[in-house]
XYZ file of C-alpha atoms in Angstrom:
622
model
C 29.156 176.318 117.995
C 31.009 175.785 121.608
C 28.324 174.416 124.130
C 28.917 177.044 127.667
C 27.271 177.812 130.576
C 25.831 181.578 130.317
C 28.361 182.636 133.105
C 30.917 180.723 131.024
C 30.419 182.243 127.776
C 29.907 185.690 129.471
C 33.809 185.333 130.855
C 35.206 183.748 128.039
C 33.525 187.064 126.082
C 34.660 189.764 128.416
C 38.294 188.593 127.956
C 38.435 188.995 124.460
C 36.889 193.028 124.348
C 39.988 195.488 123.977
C 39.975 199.184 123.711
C 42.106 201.026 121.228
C 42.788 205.041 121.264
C 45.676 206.487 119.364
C 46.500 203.396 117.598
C 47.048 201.677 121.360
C 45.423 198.359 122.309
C 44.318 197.500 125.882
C 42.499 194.892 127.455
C 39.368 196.221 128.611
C 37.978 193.942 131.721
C 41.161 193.284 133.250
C 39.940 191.383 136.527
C 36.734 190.539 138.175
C 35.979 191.168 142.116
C 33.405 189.002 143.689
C 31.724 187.836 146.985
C 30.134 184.253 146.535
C 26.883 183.320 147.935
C 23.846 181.291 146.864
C 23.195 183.529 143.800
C 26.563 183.495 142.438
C 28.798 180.869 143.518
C 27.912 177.836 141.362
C 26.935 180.394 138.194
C 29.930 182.672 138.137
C 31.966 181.667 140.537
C 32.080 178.551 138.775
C 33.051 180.520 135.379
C 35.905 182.047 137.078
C 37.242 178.714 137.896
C 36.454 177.362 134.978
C 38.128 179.968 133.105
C 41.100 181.203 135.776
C 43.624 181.592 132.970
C 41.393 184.014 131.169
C 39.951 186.182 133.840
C 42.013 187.213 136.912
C 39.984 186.969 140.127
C 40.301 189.296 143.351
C 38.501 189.068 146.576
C 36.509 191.582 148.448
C 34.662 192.135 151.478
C 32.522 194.412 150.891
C 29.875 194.770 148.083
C 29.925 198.811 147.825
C 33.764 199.031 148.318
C 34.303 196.365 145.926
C 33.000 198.950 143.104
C 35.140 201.612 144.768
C 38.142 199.934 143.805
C 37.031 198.847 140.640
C 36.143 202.908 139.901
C 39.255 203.797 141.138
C 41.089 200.949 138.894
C 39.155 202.720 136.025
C 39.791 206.311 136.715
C 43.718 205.614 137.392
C 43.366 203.583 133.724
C 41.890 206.971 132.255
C 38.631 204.928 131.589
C 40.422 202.434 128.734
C 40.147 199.561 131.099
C 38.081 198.284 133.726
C 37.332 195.835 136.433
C 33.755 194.066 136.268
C 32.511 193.200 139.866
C 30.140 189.837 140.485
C 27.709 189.773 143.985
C 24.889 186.756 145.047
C 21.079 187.898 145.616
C 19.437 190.486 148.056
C 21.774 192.304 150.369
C 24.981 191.495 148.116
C 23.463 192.882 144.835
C 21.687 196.095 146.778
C 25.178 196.668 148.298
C 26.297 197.607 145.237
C 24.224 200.449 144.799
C 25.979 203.640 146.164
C 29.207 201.967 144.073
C 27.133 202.518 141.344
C 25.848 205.731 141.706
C 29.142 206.978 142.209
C 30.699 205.699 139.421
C 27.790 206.674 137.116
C 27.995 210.669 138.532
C 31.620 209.953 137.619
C 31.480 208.793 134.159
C 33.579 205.832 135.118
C 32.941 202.615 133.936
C 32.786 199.877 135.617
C 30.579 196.348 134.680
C 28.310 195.140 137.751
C 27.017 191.754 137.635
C 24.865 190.614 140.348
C 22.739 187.058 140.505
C 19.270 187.388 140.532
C 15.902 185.651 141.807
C 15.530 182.396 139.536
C 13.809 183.081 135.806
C 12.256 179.864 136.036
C 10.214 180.678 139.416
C 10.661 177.047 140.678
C 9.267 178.131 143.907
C 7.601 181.630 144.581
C 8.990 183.345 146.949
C 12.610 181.897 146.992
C 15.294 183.373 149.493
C 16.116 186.984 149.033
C 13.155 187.057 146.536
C 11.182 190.687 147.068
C 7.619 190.106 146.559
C 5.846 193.073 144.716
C 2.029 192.411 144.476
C 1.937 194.572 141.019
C 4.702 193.162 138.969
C 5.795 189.479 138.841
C 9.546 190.746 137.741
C 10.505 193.174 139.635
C 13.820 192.141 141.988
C 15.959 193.966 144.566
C 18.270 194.691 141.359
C 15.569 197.027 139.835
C 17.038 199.177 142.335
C 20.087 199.587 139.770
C 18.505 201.044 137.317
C 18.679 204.644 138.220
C 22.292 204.507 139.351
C 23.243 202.353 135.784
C 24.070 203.817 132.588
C 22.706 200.707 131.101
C 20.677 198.076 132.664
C 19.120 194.813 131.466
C 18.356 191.220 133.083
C 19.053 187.782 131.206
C 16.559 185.859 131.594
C 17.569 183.280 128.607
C 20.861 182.441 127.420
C 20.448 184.205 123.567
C 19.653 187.525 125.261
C 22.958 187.666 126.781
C 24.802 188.123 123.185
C 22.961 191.559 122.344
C 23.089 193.289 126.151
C 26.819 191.959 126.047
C 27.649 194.023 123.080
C 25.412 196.792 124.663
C 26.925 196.524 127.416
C 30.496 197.239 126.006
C 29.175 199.680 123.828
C 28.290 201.791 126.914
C 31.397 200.924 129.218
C 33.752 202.931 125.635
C 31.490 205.445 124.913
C 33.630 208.233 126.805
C 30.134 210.700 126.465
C 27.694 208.183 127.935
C 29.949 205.725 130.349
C 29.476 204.861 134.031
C 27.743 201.999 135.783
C 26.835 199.025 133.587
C 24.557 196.594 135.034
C 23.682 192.932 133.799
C 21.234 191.185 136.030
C 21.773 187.420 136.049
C 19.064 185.028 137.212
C 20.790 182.238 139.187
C 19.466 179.679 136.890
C 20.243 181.241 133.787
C 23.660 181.287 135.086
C 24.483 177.907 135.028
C 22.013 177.078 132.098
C 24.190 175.891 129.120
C 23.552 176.680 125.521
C 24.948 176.298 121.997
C 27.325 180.016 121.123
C 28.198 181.095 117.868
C 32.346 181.058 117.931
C 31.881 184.785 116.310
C 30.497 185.749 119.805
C 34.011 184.812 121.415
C 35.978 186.499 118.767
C 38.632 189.165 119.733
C 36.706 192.481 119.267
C 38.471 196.108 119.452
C 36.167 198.901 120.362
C 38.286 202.424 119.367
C 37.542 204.882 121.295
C 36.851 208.000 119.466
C 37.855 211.863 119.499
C 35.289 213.624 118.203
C 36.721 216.819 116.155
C 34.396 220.316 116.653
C 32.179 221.156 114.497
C 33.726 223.831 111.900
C 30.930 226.692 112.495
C 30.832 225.852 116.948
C 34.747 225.954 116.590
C 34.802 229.228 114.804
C 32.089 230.868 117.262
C 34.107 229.731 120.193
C 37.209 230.795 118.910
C 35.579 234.697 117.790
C 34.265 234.632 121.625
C 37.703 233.688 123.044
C 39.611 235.836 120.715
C 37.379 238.950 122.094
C 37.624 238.681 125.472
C 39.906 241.076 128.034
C 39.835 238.571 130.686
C 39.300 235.133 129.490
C 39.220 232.279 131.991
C 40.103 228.346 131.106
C 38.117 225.799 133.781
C 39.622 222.458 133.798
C 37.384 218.996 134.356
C 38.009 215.607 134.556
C 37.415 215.643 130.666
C 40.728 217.132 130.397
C 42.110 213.910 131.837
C 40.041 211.403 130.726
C 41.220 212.455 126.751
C 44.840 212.597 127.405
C 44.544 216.519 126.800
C 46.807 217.896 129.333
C 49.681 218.467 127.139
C 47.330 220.184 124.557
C 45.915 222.751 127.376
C 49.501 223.086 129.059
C 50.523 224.471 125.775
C 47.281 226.667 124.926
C 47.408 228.086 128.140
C 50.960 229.070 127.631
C 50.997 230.321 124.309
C 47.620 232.501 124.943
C 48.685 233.185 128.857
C 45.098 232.125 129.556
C 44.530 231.288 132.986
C 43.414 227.971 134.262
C 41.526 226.678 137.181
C 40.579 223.411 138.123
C 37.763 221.368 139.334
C 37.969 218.720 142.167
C 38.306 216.040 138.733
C 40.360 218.289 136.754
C 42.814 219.496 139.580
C 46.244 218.642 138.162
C 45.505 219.345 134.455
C 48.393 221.610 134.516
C 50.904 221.135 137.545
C 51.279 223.485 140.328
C 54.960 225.015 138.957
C 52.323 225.970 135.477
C 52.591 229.438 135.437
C 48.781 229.580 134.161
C 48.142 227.316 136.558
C 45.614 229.236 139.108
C 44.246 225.883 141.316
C 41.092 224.832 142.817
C 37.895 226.751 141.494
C 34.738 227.316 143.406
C 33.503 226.639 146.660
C 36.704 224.698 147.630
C 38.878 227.260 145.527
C 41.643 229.209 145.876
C 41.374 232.787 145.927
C 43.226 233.798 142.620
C 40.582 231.330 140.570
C 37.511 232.696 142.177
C 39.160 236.338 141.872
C 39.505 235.361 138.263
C 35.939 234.132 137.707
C 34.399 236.839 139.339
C 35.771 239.015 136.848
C 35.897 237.174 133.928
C 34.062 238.044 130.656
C 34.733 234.962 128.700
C 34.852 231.418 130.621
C 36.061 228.451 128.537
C 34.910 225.274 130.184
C 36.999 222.290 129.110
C 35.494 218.760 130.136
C 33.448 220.044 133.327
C 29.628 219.445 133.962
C 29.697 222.324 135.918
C 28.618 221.201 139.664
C 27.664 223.689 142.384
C 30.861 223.647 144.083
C 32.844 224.718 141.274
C 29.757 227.499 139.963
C 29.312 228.151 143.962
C 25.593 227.203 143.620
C 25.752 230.167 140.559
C 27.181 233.002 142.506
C 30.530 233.052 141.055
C 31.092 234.118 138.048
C 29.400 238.119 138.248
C 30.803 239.602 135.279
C 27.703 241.191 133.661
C 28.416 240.032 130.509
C 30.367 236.772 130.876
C 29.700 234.201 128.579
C 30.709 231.114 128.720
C 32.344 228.169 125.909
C 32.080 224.503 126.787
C 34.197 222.352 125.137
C 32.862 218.919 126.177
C 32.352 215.382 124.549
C 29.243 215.355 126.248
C 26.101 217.825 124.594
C 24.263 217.895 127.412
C 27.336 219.323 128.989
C 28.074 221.788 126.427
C 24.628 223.332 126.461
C 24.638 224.407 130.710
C 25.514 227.957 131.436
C 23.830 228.641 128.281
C 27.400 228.139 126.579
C 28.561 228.053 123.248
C 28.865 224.638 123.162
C 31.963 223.193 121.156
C 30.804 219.539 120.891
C 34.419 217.302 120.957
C 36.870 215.607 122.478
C 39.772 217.897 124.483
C 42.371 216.874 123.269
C 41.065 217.603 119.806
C 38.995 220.456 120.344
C 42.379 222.671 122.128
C 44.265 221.837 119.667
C 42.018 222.936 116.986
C 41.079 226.226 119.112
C 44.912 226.520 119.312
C 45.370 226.382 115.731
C 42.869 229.375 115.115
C 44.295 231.466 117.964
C 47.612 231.026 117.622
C 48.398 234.630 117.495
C 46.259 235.597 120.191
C 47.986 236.404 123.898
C 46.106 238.292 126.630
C 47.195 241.556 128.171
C 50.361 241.647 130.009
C 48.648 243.230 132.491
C 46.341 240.756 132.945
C 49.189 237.998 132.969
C 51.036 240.245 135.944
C 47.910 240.651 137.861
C 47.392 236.679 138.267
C 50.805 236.364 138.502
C 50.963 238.485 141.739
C 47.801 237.190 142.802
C 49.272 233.242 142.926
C 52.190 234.362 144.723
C 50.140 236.309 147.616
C 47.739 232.721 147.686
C 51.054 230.461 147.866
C 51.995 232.599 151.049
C 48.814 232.235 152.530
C 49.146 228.350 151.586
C 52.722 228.296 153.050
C 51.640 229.661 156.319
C 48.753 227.106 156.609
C 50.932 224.156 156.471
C 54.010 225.455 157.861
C 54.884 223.575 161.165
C 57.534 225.446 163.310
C 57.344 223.749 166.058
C 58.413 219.672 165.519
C 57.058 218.971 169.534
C 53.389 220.089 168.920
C 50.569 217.612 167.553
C 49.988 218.717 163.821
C 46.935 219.930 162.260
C 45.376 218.828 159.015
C 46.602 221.250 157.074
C 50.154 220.649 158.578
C 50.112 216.864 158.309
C 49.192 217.664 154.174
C 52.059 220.188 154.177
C 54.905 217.832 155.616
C 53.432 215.142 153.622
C 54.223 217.700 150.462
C 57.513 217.649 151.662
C 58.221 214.192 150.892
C 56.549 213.402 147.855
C 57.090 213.284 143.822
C 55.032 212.953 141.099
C 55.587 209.346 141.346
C 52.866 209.604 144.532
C 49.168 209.511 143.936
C 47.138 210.827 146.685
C 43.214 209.741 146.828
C 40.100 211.079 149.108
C 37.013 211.788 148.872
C 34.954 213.184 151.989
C 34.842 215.299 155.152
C 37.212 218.365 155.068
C 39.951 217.110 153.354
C 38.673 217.503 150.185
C 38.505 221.591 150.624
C 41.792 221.685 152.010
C 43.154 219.369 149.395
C 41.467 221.376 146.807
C 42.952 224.772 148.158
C 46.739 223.540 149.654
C 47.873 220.822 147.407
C 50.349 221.056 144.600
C 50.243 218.387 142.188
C 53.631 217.235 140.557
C 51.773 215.041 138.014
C 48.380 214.855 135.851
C 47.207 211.415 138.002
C 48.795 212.501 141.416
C 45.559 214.243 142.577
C 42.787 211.586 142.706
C 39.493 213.208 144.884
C 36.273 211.503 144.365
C 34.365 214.754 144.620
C 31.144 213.786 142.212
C 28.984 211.573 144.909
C 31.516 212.605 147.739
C 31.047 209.525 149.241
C 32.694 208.322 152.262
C 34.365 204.936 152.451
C 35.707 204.989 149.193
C 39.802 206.099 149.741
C 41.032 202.619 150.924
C 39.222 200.672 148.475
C 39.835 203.074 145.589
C 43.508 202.806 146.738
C 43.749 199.305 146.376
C 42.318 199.409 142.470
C 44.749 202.583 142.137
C 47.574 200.196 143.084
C 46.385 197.294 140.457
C 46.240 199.759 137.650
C 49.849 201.571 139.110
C 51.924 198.604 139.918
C 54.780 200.143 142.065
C 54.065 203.871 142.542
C 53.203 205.314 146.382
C 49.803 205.236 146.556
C 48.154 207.184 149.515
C 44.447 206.982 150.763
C 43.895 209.957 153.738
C 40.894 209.311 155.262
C 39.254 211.201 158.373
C 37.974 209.650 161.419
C 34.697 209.038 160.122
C 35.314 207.498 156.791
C 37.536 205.026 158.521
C 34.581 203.886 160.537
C 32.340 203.720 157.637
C 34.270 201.254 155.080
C 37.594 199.677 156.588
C 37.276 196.482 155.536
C 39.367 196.021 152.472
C 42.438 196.560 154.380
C 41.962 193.104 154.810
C 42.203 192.472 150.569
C 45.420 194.860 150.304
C 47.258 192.682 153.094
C 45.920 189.248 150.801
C 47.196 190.816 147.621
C 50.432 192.671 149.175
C 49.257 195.751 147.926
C 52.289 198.452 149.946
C 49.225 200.835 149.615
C 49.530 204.011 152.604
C 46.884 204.825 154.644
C 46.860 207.868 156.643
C 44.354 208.036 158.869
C 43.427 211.817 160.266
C 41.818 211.344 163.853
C 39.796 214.358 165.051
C 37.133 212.412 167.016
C 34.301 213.429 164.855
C 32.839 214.862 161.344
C 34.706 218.138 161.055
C 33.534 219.184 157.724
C 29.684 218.369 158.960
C 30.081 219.689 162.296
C 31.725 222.973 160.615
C 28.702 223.600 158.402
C 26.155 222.541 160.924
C 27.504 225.432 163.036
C 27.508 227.845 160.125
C 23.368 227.194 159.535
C 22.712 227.195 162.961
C 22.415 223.641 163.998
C 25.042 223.854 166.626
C 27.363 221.274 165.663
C 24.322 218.756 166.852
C 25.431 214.604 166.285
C 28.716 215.629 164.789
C 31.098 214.577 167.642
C 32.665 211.003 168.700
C 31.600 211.745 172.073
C 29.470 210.428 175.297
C 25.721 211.286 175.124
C 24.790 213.788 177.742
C 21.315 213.967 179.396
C 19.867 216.324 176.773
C 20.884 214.354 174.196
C 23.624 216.274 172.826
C 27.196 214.857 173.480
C 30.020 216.377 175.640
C 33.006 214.964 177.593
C 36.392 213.438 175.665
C 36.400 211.712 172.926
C 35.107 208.094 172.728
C 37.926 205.549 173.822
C 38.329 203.969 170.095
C 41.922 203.361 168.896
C 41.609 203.226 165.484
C 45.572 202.691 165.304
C 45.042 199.095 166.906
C 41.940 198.422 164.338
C 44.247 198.710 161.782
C 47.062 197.087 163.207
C 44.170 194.154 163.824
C 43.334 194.019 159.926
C 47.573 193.461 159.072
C 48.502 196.834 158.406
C 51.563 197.896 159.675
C 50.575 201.049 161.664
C 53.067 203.344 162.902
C 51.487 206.601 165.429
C 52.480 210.166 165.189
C 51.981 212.120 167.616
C 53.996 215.122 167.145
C 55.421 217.028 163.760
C 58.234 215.390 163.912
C 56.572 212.004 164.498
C 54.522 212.516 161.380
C 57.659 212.880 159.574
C 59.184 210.081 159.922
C 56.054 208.065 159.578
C 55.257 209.240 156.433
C 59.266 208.838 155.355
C 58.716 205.328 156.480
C 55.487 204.737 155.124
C 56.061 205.868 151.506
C 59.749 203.280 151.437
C 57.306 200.552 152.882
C 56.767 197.201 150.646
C 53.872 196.328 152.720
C 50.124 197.819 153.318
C 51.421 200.834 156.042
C 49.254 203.038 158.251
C 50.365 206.412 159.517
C 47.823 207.204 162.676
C 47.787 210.606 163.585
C 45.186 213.336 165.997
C 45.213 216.456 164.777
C 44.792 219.360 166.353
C 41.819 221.492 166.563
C 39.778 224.068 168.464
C 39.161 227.342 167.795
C 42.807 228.819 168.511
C 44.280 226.794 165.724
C 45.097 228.368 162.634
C 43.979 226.038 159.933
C 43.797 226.649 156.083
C 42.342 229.779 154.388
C 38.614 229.774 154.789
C 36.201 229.442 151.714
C 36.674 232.204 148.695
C 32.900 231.384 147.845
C 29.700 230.485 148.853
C 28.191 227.052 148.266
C 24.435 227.078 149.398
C 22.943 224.965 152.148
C 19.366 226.093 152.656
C 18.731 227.106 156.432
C 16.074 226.815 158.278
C 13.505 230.317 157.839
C 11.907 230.067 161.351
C 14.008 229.105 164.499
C 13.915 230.092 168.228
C 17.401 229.677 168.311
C 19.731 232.800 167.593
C 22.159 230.622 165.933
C 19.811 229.546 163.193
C 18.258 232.863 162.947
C 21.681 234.619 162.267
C 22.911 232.082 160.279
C 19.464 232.552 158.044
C 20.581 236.290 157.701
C 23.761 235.142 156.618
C 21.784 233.134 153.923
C 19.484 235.368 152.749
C 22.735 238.437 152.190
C 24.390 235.467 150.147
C 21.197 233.935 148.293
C 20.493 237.212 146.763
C 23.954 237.010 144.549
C 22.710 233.994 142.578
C 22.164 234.538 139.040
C 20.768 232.547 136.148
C 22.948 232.542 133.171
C 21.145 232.846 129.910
């Protein structure tokens, strides 16, 4: 027996838990981030002294963006290790919950442990203690439950050894993974106890790959092997299983087609020639050409969101049906599929094996052909800056940018417009260069995410583009890249407002209303230039090294300087915009945004007329 604290033992047991796929051994909790207070500091931030040489520590600043790094630590790891994340009481523990909601809608795990209210009730109420008059233990953490995958509070020392396991058990599972939360009384922290050696003990969780079952894989493969126009959709699954290799080589041997979601985007790389891009909403038109006219879709690792279905309008063959290969069975079942239960990697190859002599039509592999070249023009115009004087737009600054990269470079995002345009323009090089958090969409995570990205891809170019108003939501952890000397690249896209909001708000009628960085006029609306906020010199004042473009040929040498740069770097740049400027291709499908049935305004009563023509296409697939 070794006599620990319980935050002790709990460190001392998360450094011994490795994953193992394919016969290789990682680590699994890598590093712990954490923000001390009252609830923490003398529990586990004592443990992480205590224990330095076992668990590596990294400061944050804030709570939320503290699991955005930590998720985007995870995703860049593929999921096989992880960062755990440790905040005090009250406001620190509840700041974690949109981390955790995002990283549960993502499937990626990451291990939250937040103090909690004392188990002993010494005093009643004690600071940051929420007082509910029907339940004596209920805390601000219950709020966690929802957004965790698995949730449970130690309120004695023994309990800890069975929702530790648990706990671990959940953060492998590659069907059930995503938030893990462990509740930790700030008494029971520092409470000591006698541990069985055992629970110390190295322990190797394998992550498995799941083979199809025989009679789903034959049903899928009869359905694929029938179909005129068959249509591969890529997910994150793809990704997460290593599988891109396996559906680079389907695709090519059955001349398949393949677009991606927002996760799975880069699956195949943009020189593929199966390779069709973005799907959906936020597609390009060859893949939503292809959908609409598919008979036989073949989801690989995708839960099938309402961007990429375009809130169910897309796919209009009359008789499609669809085949979901997913680890996941709730997955495999939507779109009233026939569901191929597995992991990808496993599952294409064994589809592979059974179709092996099967190739569509030549015709068919000519008309997508032609139809990705006509789309790449379109996409070359978009980002095509002739003139090196003027101030870019968006879709210019992404197309110079494209100009200077490899497949070395990972680009992240997650909000506003960029995501669309990324979605649409961008041409990966490599199966982790395109990293868009697309699942919760939440804004605030790029700069954090970039900084876990950087931990988990030690000298690569790491990029985090963020808009105006995801700067001003979550900037702080520029602060922990310039501690760590993390050379991560921020590019920061001023267009003095929410462009993606402001966009759709016009589209249902709602005029653009609260959308723009600008002075409030007398009827409450805003009008006049933009606010006078230099978001250049708030970076510069959190140690970046910020360099401003304001031309083409600015942003050029920026970025040129930016990516060679050894130290956190910021490329500032206004875009232009307005109604004359020609920005990227609009959307190739519909994504539904309910407008309002009654209005006095014309706006909002054409834009419901808009609605109503679109609604009508929406099918249930049974």
């Amino acid at each position: 027996m070794t006599r620990l604290t319980v935050a002790q033992a709990l460190v001392r047991f998360l450094a011994a838990q490795h994953t193992e796929r394919d016969g290789v051994r990682q680590r699994l909790v890598t590093a712990t981030w954490g923000i001390f207070g009252h609830g923490n500091v003398a529990g586990l931030g004592q443990a992480l002294v205590e224990h330095a040489d076992l668990m590596p520590y990294h400061q944050g600043r804030n709570e939320q963006a503290m699991v955005h790094a930590a998720v985007g630590y995870a995703r860049q790891s593929r999921r096989l290790r992880i960062h755990a994340v440790t905040t005090s009481i009250g406001p620190g523990a509840t700041n974690l919950v949109t981390g955790a909601a995002l990283a549960t809608i993502n499937r990626i795990p990451v291990l939250l442990l937040p103090g909690d209210t004392f188990a002993t009730r010494p005093a009643d109420p004690v600071l940051q203690q929420l007082q509910v008059p029907y339940a004596g233990d209920v805390s601000v953490n219950d709020c966690l439950r929802p957004v965790s995958r698995y949730f449970d509070r130690i309120v004695r020392p023994e309990a800890l050894i069975p929702a530790a396991l648990e706990a671990i058990r959940v953060l492998t599972d590659p069907a059930e993974t995503g938030a893990v939360t462990l509740a930790l009384p700030q008494d029971v922290q520092a409470e000591a106890y006698d541990w069985p050696e055992a629970f110390f003990a190295e322990r190797i969780w394998r992550v498995r790959r799941p083979a199809p079952d025989e009679d789903e894989l034959e049903a899928a493969a009869e359905a694929i092997g029938r179909a005129a126009r068959p249509l591969i959709v890529a997910g994150g699954g793809v990704k997460y299983s290593g599988a891109e290799e396996s559906l680079s080589d389907f695709a090519a041997r059955t001349g398949i087609p393949v677009a991606s979601t927002q996760a799975g985007k880069g699956a195949l790389p943009h020189g593929h020639p199966q390779d069709m891009g973005g799907i959906g909403h936020t597609g390009t038109a060859v893949a939503d050409h292809l959908a609409r006219t598919a008979d036989v879709v073949i989801g690989v690792g995708t839960r099938w969101s309402d961007f990429t279905t375009a809130s169910s309008t897309l796919f209009g063959h009359p008789a499609v049906r669809f085949v979901n290969l997913n680890i996941a069975a709730v997955d495999s079942h939507r779109m009233a599929a026939l569901p191929l239960v597995a992991d990808a990697r496993e599952g294409l190859e064994q589809l592979h094996g059974l179709l092996e002599q099967h190739h569509v039509t030549e015709h068919y592999v000519h008309e997508y052909a032609e139809e990705k070249l006509r789309w790449k023009a379109r996409t070359d115009a978009a980002c095509a800056a002739s003139d090196p004087s003027a101030r870019p737009t968006q879709a210019q600054v992404l197309g110079v940018l494209d100009t200077l990269v490899t497949g070395d470079d990972i680009l992240i995002n997650a909000a506003g417009s960029l995501p669309g345009d990324l979605h649409k323009l961008w041409r990966t090089r490599s199966t982790d260069q395109y990293h868009v958090e697309y699942g919760y969409s939440c804004m605030g995570y790029e700069i954090p995410a970039a900084i876990g990205v950087s931990l988990a891809a030690p000298g690569r170019p790491v990029w985090a583009l963020v808009g105006d108003g995801t700067y001003l939501m979550n900037p702080t952890e520029i602060v922990t890249a310039v501690q760590e000397g993390l050379p991560v690249k921020l590019v920061i896209l001023d267009n003095h407002g929410y462009a993606s909001i402001g966009g759709l708000s016009e589209a249902v009628g709602a005029e653009r209303f609260g959308t723009d960085y600008r002075f409030r006029a007398e009827d409450g609306g805003f009008t006049g230039p933009p606010l006078p906020v230099d978001l250049a010199a708030n970076a510069a004042s959190l140690g970046l090294r910020v360099r401003r473009a304001r031309t083409v040929r600015d942003l050029r040498e920026a970025l040129a300087d930016a990516r060679q740069a050894t130290v956190p770097t910021c490329v500032y740049v206004e875009t232009e915009t307005g109604d004359s400027v020609s920005g990227p291709p609009p959307a190739q499908a519909w994504w539904d945004v309910p407008v309002a049935a009654i209005s006095t305004r014309p706006s909002a009563v054409k834009a419901r007329e808009e609605y109503d023509r679109h609604v009508t296409a929406r099918r249930r697939h049974l």
